[in-house]
């Protein structure tokens, strides 16, 4: 399984995170329920199934994992000046708290399974919606995941 890492600086609109975002290619079966169960087995819960918002946004209260269950999409990671990544069924995206992301276009059947380390509640912030000092403080308070949501290895061993 190939893994790509993307480090994004704080761009004064999207805080991002010093922890790189990850894209695991062809990591899991293209089955939404199986993905949710897999993530839950590694402590990533509070799951949902839907698409990805078509506008730049980030979460300041939780680390997020997105498993692509169906279809494909081009996502921009890292905010307005980020990187475009095409993801397909079976790929998994790990977004540390604060990492900007948006859907730039997807197939009609595109479906992701989202879940959060420690089952934390998430917020949805758009660039400019929140004072960046407050956003950065919230992001720093998010606990480190115990396990990687894909491999199940201790988080520290996967950084």
GROMACS .gro file of C-alpha atoms in nm:
model
  159
    1UNK     CA    1   0.000   0.000   0.000
    2UNK     CA    2   0.150   0.329  -0.110
    3UNK     CA    3   0.136   0.623   0.131
    4UNK     CA    4   0.171   0.988   0.037
    5UNK     CA    5   0.238   1.261   0.293
    6UNK     CA    6   0.162   1.627   0.252
    7UNK     CA    7   0.290   1.899   0.486
    8UNK     CA    8   0.109   2.232   0.470
    9UNK     CA    9   0.211   2.553   0.643
   10UNK     CA   10  -0.029   2.781   0.825
   11UNK     CA   11  -0.121   3.027   0.549
   12UNK     CA   12  -0.288   3.284   0.778
   13UNK     CA   13  -0.634   3.172   0.656
   14UNK     CA   14  -0.619   2.795   0.704
   15UNK     CA   15  -0.418   2.690   1.010
   16UNK     CA   16  -0.327   2.340   0.885
   17UNK     CA   17  -0.115   2.130   1.120
   18UNK     CA   18   0.255   2.047   1.164
   19UNK     CA   19   0.153   1.679   1.134
   20UNK     CA   20   0.141   1.590   0.763
   21UNK     CA   21  -0.181   1.479   0.599
   22UNK     CA   22  -0.163   1.126   0.459
   23UNK     CA   23  -0.320   0.953   0.163
   24UNK     CA   24  -0.311   0.575   0.172
   25UNK     CA   25  -0.370   0.428  -0.175
   26UNK     CA   26  -0.590   0.119  -0.219
   27UNK     CA   27  -0.579   0.070   0.157
   28UNK     CA   28  -0.924  -0.072   0.234
   29UNK     CA   29  -1.210  -0.251   0.060
   30UNK     CA   30  -1.453  -0.020  -0.120
   31UNK     CA   31  -1.726  -0.092   0.136
   32UNK     CA   32  -1.857   0.186   0.361
   33UNK     CA   33  -1.963  -0.036   0.652
   34UNK     CA   34  -1.639  -0.233   0.644
   35UNK     CA   35  -1.438   0.091   0.646
   36UNK     CA   36  -1.634   0.231   0.942
   37UNK     CA   37  -1.575  -0.093   1.135
   38UNK     CA   38  -1.206  -0.091   1.045
   39UNK     CA   39  -1.163   0.267   1.168
   40UNK     CA   40  -1.361   0.195   1.487
   41UNK     CA   41  -1.132  -0.100   1.559
   42UNK     CA   42  -0.844   0.148   1.575
   43UNK     CA   43  -1.022   0.407   1.792
   44UNK     CA   44  -1.155   0.631   1.512
   45UNK     CA   45  -1.530   0.650   1.570
   46UNK     CA   46  -1.826   0.890   1.553
   47UNK     CA   47  -1.851   0.796   1.186
   48UNK     CA   48  -2.075   0.920   0.908
   49UNK     CA   49  -2.122   0.854   0.534
   50UNK     CA   50  -2.157   1.135   0.278
   51UNK     CA   51  -1.944   1.346   0.043
   52UNK     CA   52  -1.688   1.619   0.107
   53UNK     CA   53  -1.793   1.985   0.113
   54UNK     CA   54  -1.720   2.176  -0.212
   55UNK     CA   55  -1.563   2.466  -0.019
   56UNK     CA   56  -1.244   2.507   0.182
   57UNK     CA   57  -1.297   2.403   0.541
   58UNK     CA   58  -1.112   2.252   0.835
   59UNK     CA   59  -1.182   2.106   1.179
   60UNK     CA   60  -1.023   2.250   1.493
   61UNK     CA   61  -1.154   1.996   1.743
   62UNK     CA   62  -1.063   1.656   1.596
   63UNK     CA   63  -0.833   1.462   1.366
   64UNK     CA   64  -1.038   1.319   1.077
   65UNK     CA   65  -1.007   1.011   0.857
   66UNK     CA   66  -1.192   0.982   0.526
   67UNK     CA   67  -1.228   0.646   0.357
   68UNK     CA   68  -1.339   0.653  -0.005
   69UNK     CA   69  -1.612   0.390  -0.030
   70UNK     CA   70  -1.732   0.465  -0.385
   71UNK     CA   71  -1.637   0.672  -0.685
   72UNK     CA   72  -1.356   0.920  -0.716
   73UNK     CA   73  -1.289   1.287  -0.651
   74UNK     CA   74  -1.031   1.558  -0.680
   75UNK     CA   75  -0.974   1.708  -0.338
   76UNK     CA   76  -0.766   2.011  -0.250
   77UNK     CA   77  -0.576   1.952   0.073
   78UNK     CA   78  -0.406   2.228   0.269
   79UNK     CA   79  -0.634   2.523   0.198
   80UNK     CA   80  -0.658   2.770  -0.089
   81UNK     CA   81  -0.289   2.729  -0.178
   82UNK     CA   82  -0.285   2.357  -0.114
   83UNK     CA   83  -0.236   2.050  -0.331
   84UNK     CA   84  -0.491   1.874  -0.551
   85UNK     CA   85  -0.515   1.500  -0.498
   86UNK     CA   86  -0.730   1.252  -0.689
   87UNK     CA   87  -0.873   0.981  -0.465
   88UNK     CA   88  -1.058   0.664  -0.561
   89UNK     CA   89  -1.255   0.388  -0.392
   90UNK     CA   90  -1.032   0.215  -0.138
   91UNK     CA   91  -0.811   0.518  -0.070
   92UNK     CA   92  -0.795   0.669   0.279
   93UNK     CA   93  -0.712   1.029   0.370
   94UNK     CA   94  -0.595   1.122   0.721
   95UNK     CA   95  -0.643   1.491   0.804
   96UNK     CA   96  -0.483   1.620   1.122
   97UNK     CA   97  -0.693   1.886   1.297
   98UNK     CA   98  -0.673   2.218   1.113
   99UNK     CA   99  -0.590   2.070   0.772
  100UNK     CA  100  -0.788   2.244   0.498
  101UNK     CA  101  -0.977   2.030   0.250
  102UNK     CA  102  -1.248   2.060  -0.015
  103UNK     CA  103  -1.405   1.869  -0.301
  104UNK     CA  104  -1.311   2.022  -0.638
  105UNK     CA  105  -1.517   1.772  -0.834
  106UNK     CA  106  -1.632   1.415  -0.798
  107UNK     CA  107  -1.817   1.134  -0.966
  108UNK     CA  108  -2.190   1.115  -0.897
  109UNK     CA  109  -2.144   0.805  -0.682
  110UNK     CA  110  -1.863   0.952  -0.465
  111UNK     CA  111  -1.905   0.843  -0.103
  112UNK     CA  112  -1.670   0.873   0.191
  113UNK     CA  113  -1.679   0.737   0.544
  114UNK     CA  114  -1.561   0.996   0.794
  115UNK     CA  115  -1.451   0.919   1.150
  116UNK     CA  116  -1.257   1.091   1.426
  117UNK     CA  117  -0.973   0.990   1.657
  118UNK     CA  118  -1.110   0.918   2.005
  119UNK     CA  119  -1.462   0.967   1.864
  120UNK     CA  120  -1.436   1.341   1.923
  121UNK     CA  121  -1.702   1.582   1.803
  122UNK     CA  122  -1.596   1.796   1.509
  123UNK     CA  123  -1.662   2.152   1.406
  124UNK     CA  124  -1.659   2.287   1.053
  125UNK     CA  125  -1.469   2.612   1.003
  126UNK     CA  126  -1.412   2.805   0.682
  127UNK     CA  127  -1.112   3.031   0.626
  128UNK     CA  128  -1.193   3.368   0.779
  129UNK     CA  129  -1.476   3.237   1.000
  130UNK     CA  130  -1.272   3.203   1.316
  131UNK     CA  131  -0.996   3.404   1.477
  132UNK     CA  132  -0.677   3.216   1.387
  133UNK     CA  133  -0.534   3.248   1.739
  134UNK     CA  134  -0.843   3.071   1.872
  135UNK     CA  135  -0.828   2.810   1.595
  136UNK     CA  136  -0.461   2.737   1.666
  137UNK     CA  137  -0.531   2.701   2.040
  138UNK     CA  138  -0.813   2.453   1.973
  139UNK     CA  139  -0.594   2.252   1.735
  140UNK     CA  140  -0.311   2.230   1.990
  141UNK     CA  141  -0.559   2.096   2.247
  142UNK     CA  142  -0.668   1.803   2.027
  143UNK     CA  143  -0.524   1.480   2.172
  144UNK     CA  144  -0.285   1.277   1.962
  145UNK     CA  145  -0.447   0.963   1.817
  146UNK     CA  146  -0.351   0.637   1.985
  147UNK     CA  147  -0.345   0.434   1.664
  148UNK     CA  148  -0.315   0.493   1.292
  149UNK     CA  149  -0.666   0.442   1.147
  150UNK     CA  150  -0.542   0.225   0.859
  151UNK     CA  151  -0.255   0.014   0.993
  152UNK     CA  152  -0.356   0.005   1.358
  153UNK     CA  153   0.006   0.071   1.452
  154UNK     CA  154   0.077   0.312   1.737
  155UNK     CA  155   0.042   0.666   1.600
  156UNK     CA  156   0.395   0.761   1.707
  157UNK     CA  157   0.536   0.475   1.496
  158UNK     CA  158   0.370   0.609   1.181
  159UNK     CA  159   0.486   0.971   1.194
   0.00000   0.00000   0.00000
